[in-house]
mmCIF file of C-alpha atoms and ligand atoms in Angstrom:
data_model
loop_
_atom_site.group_PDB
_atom_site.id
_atom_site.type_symbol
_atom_site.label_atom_id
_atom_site.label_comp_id
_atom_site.label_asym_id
_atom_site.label_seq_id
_atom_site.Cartn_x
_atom_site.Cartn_y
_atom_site.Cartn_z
ATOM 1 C CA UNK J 1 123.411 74.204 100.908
ATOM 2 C CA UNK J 2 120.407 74.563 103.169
ATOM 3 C CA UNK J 3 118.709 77.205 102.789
ATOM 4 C CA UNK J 4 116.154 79.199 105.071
ATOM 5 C CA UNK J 5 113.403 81.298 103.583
ATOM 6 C CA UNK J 6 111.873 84.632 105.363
ATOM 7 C CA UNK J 7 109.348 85.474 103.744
ATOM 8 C CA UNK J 8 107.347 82.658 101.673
ATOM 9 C CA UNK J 9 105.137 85.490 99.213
ATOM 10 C CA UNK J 10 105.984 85.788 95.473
ATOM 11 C CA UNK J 11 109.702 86.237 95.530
ATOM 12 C CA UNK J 12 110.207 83.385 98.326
ATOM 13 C CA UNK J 13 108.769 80.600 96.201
ATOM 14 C CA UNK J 14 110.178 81.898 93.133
ATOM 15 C CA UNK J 15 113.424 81.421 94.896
ATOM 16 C CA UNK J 16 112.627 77.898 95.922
ATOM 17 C CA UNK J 17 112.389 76.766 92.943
ATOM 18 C CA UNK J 18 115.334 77.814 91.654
ATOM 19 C CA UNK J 19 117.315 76.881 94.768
ATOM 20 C CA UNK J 20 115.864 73.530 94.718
ATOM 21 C CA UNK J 21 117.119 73.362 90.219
ATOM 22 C CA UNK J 22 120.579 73.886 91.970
ATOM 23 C CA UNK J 23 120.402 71.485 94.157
ATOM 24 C CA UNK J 24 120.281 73.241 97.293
ATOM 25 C CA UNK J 25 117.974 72.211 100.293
ATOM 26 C CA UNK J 26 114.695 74.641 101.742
ATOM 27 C CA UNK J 27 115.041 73.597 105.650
ATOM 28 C CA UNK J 28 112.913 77.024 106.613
ATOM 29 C CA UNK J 29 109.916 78.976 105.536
ATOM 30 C CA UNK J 30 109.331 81.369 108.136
ATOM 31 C CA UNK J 31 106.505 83.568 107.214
ATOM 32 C CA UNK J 32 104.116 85.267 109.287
ATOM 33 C CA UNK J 33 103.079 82.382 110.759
ATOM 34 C CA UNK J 34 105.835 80.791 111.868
ATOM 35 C CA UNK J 35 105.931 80.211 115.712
ATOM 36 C CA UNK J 36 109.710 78.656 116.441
ATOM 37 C CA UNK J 37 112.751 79.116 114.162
ATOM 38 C CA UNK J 38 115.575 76.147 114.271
ATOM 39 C CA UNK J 39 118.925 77.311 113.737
ATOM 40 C CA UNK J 40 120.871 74.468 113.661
ATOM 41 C CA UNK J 41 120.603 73.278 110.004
ATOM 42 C CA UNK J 42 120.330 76.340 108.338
ATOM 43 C CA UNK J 43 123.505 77.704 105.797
ATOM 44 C CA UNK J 44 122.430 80.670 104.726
ATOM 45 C CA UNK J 45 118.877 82.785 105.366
ATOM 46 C CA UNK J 46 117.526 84.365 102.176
ATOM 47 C CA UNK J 47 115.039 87.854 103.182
ATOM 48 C CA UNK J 48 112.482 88.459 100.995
ATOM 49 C CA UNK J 49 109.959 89.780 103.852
ATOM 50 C CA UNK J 50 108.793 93.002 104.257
ATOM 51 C CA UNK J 51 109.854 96.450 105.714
ATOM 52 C CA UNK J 52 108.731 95.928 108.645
ATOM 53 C CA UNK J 53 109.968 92.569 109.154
ATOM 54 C CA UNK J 54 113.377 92.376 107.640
ATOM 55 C CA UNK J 55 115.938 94.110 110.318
ATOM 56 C CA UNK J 56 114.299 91.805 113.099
ATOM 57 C CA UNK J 57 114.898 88.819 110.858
ATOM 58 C CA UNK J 58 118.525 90.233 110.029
ATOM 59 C CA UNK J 59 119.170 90.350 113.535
ATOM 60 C CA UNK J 60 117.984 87.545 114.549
ATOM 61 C CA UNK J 61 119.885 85.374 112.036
ATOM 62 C CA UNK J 62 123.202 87.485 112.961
ATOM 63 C CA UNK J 63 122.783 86.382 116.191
ATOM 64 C CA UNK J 64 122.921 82.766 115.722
ATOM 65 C CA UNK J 65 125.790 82.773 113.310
ATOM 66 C CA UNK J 66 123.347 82.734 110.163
ATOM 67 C CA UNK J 67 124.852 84.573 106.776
ATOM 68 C CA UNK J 68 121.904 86.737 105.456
ATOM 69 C CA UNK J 69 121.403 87.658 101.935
ATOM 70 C CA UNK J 70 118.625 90.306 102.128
ATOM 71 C CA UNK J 71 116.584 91.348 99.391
ATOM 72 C CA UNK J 72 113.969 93.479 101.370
ATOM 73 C CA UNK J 73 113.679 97.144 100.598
ATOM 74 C CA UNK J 74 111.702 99.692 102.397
ATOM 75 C CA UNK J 75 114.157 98.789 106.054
ATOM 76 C CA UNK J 76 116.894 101.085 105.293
ATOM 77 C CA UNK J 77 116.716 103.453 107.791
ATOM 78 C CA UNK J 78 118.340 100.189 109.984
ATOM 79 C CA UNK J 79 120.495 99.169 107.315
ATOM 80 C CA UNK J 80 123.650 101.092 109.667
ATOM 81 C CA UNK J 81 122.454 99.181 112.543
ATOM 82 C CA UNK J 82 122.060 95.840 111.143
ATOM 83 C CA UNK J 83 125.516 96.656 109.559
ATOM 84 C CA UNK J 84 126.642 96.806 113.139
ATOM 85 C CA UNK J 85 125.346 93.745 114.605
ATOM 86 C CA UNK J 86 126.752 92.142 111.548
ATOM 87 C CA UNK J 87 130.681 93.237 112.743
ATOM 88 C CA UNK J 88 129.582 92.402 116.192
ATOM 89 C CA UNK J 89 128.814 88.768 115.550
ATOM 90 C CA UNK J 90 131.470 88.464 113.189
ATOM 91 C CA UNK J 91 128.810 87.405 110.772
ATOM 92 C CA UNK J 92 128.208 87.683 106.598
ATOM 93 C CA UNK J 93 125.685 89.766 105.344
ATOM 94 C CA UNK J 94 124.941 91.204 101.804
ATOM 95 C CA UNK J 95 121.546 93.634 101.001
ATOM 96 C CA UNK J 96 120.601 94.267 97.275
ATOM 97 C CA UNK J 97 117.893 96.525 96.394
ATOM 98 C CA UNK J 98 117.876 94.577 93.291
ATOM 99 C CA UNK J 99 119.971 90.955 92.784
ATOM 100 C CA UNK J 100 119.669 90.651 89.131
ATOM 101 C CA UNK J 101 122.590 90.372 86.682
ATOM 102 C CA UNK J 102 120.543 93.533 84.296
ATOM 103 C CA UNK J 103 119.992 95.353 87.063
ATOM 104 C CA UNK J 104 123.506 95.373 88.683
ATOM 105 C CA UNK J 105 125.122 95.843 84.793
ATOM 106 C CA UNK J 106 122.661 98.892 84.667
ATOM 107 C CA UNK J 107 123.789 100.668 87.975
ATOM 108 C CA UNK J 108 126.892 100.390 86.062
ATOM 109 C CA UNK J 109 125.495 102.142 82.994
ATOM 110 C CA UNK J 110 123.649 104.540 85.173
ATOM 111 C CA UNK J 111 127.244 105.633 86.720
ATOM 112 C CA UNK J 112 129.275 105.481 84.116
ATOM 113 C CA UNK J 113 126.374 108.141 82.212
ATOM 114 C CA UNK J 114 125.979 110.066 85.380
ATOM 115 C CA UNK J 115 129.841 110.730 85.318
ATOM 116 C CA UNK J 116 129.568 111.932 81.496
ATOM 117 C CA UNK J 117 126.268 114.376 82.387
ATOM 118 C CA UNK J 118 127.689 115.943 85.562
ATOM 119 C CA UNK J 119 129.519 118.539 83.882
ATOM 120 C CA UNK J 120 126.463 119.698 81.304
ATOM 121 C CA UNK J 121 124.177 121.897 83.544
ATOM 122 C CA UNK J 122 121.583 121.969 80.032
ATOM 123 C CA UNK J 123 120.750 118.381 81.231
ATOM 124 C CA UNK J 124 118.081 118.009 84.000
ATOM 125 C CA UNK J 125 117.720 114.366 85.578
ATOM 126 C CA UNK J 126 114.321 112.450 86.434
ATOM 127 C CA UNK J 127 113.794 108.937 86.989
ATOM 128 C CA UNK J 128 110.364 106.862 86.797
ATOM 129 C CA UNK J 129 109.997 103.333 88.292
ATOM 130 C CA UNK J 130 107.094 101.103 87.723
ATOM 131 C CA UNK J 131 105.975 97.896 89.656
ATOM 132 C CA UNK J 132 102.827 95.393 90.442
ATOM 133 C CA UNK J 133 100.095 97.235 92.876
ATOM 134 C CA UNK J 134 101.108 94.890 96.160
ATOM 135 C CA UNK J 135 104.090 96.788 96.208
ATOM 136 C CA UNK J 136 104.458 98.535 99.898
ATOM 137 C CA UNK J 137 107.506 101.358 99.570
ATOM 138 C CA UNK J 138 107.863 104.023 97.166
ATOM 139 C CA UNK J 139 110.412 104.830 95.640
ATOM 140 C CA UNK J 140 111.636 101.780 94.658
ATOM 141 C CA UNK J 141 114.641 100.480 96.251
ATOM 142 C CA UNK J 142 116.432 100.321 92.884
ATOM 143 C CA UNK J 143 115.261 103.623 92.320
ATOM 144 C CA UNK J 144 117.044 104.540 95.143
ATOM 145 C CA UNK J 145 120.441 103.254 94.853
ATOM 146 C CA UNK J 146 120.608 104.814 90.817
ATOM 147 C CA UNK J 147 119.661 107.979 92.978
ATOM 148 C CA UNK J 148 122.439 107.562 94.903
ATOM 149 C CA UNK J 149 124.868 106.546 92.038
ATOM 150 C CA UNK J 150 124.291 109.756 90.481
ATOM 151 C CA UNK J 151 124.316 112.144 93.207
ATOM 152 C CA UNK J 152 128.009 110.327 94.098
ATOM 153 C CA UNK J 153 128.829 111.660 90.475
ATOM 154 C CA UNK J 154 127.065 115.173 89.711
ATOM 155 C CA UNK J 155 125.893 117.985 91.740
ATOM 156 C CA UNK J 156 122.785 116.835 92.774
ATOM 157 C CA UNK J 157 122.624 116.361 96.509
ATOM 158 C CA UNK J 158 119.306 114.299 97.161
ATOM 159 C CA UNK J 159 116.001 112.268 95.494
ATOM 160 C CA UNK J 160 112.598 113.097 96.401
ATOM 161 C CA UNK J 161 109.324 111.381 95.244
ATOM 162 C CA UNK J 162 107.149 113.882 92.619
ATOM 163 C CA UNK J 163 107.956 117.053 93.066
ATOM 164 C CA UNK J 164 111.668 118.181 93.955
ATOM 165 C CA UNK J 165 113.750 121.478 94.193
ATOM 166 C CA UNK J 166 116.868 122.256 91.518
ATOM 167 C CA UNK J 167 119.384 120.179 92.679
ATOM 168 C CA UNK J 168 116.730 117.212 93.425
ATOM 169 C CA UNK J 169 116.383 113.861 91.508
ATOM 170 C CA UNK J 170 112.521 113.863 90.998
ATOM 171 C CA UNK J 171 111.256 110.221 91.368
ATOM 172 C CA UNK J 172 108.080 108.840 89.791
ATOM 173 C CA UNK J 173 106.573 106.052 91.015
ATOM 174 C CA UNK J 174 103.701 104.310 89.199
ATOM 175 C CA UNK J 175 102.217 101.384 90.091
ATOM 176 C CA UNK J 176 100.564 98.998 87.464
ATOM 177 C CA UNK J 177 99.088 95.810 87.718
ATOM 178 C CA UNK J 178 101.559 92.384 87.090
ATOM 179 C CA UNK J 179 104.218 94.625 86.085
ATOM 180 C CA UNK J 180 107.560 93.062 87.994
ATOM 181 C CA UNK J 181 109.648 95.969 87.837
ATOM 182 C CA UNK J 182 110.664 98.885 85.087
ATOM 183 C CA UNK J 183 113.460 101.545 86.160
ATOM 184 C CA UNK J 184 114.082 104.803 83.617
ATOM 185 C CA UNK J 185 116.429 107.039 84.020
ATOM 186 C CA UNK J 186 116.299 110.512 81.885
ATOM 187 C CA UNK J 187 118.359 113.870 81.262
ATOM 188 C CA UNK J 188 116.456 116.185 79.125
ATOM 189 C CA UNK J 189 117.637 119.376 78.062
ATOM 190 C CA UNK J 190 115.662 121.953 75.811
ATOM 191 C CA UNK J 191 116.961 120.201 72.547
ATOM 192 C CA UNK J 192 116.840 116.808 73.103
ATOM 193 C CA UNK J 193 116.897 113.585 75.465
ATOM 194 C CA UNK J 194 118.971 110.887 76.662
ATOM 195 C CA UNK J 195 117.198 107.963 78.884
ATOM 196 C CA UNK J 196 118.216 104.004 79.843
ATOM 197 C CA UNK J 197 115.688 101.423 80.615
ATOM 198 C CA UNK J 198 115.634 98.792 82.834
ATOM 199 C CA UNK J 199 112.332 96.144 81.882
ATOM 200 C CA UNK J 200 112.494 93.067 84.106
ATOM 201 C CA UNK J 201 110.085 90.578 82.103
ATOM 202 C CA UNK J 202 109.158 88.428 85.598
ATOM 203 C CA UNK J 203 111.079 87.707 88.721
ATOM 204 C CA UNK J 204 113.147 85.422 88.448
ATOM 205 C CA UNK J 205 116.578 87.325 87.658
ATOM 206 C CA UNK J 206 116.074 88.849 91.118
ATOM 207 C CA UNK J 207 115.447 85.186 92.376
ATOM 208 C CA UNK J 208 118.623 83.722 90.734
ATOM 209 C CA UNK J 209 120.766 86.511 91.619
ATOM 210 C CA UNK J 210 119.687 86.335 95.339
ATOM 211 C CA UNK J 211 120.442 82.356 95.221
ATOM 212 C CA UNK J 212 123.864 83.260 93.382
ATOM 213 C CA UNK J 213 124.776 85.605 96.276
ATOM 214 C CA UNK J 214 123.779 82.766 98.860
ATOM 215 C CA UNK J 215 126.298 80.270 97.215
ATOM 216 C CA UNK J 216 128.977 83.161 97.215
ATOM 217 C CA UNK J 217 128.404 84.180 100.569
ATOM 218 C CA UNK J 218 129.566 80.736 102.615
ATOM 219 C CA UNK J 219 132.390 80.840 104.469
ATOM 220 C CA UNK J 220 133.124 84.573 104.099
ATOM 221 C CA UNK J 221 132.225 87.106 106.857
ATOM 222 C CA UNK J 222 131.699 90.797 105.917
ATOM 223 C CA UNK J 223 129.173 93.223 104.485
ATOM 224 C CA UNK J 224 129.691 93.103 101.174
ATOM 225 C CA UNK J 225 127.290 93.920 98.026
ATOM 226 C CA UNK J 226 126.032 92.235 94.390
ATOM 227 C CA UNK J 227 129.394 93.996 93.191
ATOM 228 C CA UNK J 228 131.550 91.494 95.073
ATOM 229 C CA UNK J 229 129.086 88.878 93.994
ATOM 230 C CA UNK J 230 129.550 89.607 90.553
ATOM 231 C CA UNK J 231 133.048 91.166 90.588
ATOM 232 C CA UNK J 232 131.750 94.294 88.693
ATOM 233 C CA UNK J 233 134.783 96.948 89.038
HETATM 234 N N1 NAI O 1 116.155 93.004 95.955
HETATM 235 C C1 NAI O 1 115.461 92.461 94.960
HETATM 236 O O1 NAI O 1 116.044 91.989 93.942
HETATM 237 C C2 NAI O 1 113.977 92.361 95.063
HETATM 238 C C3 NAI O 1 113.369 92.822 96.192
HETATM 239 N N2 NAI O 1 112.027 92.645 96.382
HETATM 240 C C4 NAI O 1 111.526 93.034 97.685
HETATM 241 O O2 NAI O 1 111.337 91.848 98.450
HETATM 242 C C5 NAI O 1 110.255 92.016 99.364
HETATM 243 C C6 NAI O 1 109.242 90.883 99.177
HETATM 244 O O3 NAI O 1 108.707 90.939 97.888
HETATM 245 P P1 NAI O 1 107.534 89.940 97.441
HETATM 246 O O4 NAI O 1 107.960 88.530 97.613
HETATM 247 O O5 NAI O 1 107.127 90.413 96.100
HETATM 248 O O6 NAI O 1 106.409 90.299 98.504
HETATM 249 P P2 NAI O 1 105.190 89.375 98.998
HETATM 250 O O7 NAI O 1 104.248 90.280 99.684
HETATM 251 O O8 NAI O 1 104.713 88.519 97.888
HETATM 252 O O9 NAI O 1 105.892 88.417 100.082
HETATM 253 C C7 NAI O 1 106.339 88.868 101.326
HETATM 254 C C8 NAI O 1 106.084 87.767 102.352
HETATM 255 O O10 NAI O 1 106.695 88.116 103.585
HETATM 256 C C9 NAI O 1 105.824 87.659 104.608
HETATM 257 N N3 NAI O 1 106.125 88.249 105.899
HETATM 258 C C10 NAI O 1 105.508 89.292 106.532
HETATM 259 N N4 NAI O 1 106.062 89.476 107.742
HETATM 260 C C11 NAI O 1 107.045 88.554 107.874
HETATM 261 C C12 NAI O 1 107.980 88.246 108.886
HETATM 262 N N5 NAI O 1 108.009 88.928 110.064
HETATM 263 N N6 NAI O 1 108.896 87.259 108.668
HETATM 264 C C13 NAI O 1 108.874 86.561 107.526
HETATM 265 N N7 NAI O 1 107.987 86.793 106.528
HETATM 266 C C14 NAI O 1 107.093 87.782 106.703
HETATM 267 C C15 NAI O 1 104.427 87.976 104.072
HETATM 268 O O11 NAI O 1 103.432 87.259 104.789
HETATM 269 C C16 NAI O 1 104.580 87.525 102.614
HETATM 270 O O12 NAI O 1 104.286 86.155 102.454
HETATM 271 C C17 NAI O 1 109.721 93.419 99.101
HETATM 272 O O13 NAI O 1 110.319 94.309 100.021
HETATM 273 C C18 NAI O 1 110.204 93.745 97.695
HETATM 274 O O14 NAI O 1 110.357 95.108 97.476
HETATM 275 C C19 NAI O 1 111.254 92.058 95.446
HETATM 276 C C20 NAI O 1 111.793 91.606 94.273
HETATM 277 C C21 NAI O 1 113.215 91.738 93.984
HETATM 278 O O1 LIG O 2 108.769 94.949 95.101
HETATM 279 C C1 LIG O 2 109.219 94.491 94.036
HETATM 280 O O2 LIG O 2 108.572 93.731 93.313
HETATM 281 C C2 LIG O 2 110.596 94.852 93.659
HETATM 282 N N1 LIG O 2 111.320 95.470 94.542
HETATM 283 C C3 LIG O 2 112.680 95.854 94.400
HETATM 284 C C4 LIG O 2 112.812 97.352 94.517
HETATM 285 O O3 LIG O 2 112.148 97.959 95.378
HETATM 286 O O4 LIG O 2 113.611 97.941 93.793
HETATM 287 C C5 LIG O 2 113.350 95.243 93.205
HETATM 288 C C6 LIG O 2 112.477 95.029 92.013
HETATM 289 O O5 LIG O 2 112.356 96.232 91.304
HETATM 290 C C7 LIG O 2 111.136 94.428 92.349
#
């Protein structure tokens, strides 16, 4: 499969080399640099940019037939909109806030406990996420979508980062030199408390999972997500 890179930083060559172990071909590395883009010999585009870079390189590969896989977080606000240019081009696109196999098994955790807690008001909710100091958005994007899993099963109705009112997910985000990415979710009532840890030890679960979903992703069109990739329920 060839394979075109945006975004050539610590996640784009980490995915190279693991493209290039399954014998997959890099044809692209646009970065911010790059001048031209050729479309011709390119499979699939793998987006590991930046906020402020990823819709335009979404739409750009939508528009000449290109499936996306992207892995950017920090665009969302555009993620409707690139949805839409996806349907109009009859194109295949899949975002992750976070492509590894841990992470996507603990979303599933993180549901399964938010179901159990949303019916025992003792329990309040908080979440911490960690990562390296280059980092650009807080809260994490992982962060994020666990928000989002448990507000879909309690009564909370929103996240906000620090400080947050009753029926808030408070979200703490610390940033910490090398570290590649720690999620913690916790319900503590007066009595006791219940938390789940996510510890990625480097990056390259996120890397395989992103070249997994690149593989999966030829010859289907749709928006689809790392729970089709992975067939979780
Ligand atoms: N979904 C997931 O599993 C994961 C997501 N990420 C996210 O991926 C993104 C990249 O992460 P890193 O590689 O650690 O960052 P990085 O800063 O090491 O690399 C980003 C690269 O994108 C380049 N870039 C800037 N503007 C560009 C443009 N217009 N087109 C193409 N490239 C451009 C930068 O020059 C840089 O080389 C971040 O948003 C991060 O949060 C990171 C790890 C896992
Ligand atoms: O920027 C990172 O490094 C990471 N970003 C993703 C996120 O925002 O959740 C995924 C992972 O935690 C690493």
């Amino acid at each position: 499969m060839n394979i075109a890179l945006f975004g050539y930083g610590k996640m784009g060559k980490m995915i190279e080399q693991i493209a290039l172990n399954r014998n997959h071909k890099i044809v692209a590395k646009i970065d911010l640099d790059t001048t031209e883009i050729n479309f011709s010999d390119i499979d699939v585009a793998i987006d590991f940019s930046m906020p402020s870079a990823a819709f335009d390189n979404i739409k750009q590969c939508m528009e000449n037939n290109i499936p996306v896989i992207c892995g950017t977080t920090g665009w969302l606000k555009d993620y409707d909109n690139a949805v839409q240019i996806c349907k109009e081009n009859n194109g295949a696109f899949i975002y992750a806030s976070n492509f590894s196999l841990g992470v996507n098994l603990f979303f599933e955790l993180n549901s399964y406990l938010a179901k159990m807690m949303g019916n025992l008001k003792q329990y309040q909710v908080s979440m911490e996420e960690i990562h390296h100091t280059q980092k650009l958005d807080a809260p994490s994007g992982t962060a994020i979508t666990l928000a989002e899993g448990i507000i879909k099963e309690t009564d909370y109705s929103d996240w906000k980062l620090d400080t947050a009112k009753a029926n808030e997910i408070p979200i703490t985000a610390k940033r910490i030199a090398d570290t590649p990415g720690t999620h913690t979710v916790s319900y503590n009532s007066e009595v006791d408390g219940i938390e789940i840890i996510h510890t990625a030890h480097n990056r390259e679960g996120f890397a395989l999972g992103a070249v997994v979903a690149a593989e999966w992703i030829l010859g289907k069109n749709g928006v689809f997500s790392m729970k089709d990739v992975l067939n979780l329920s």
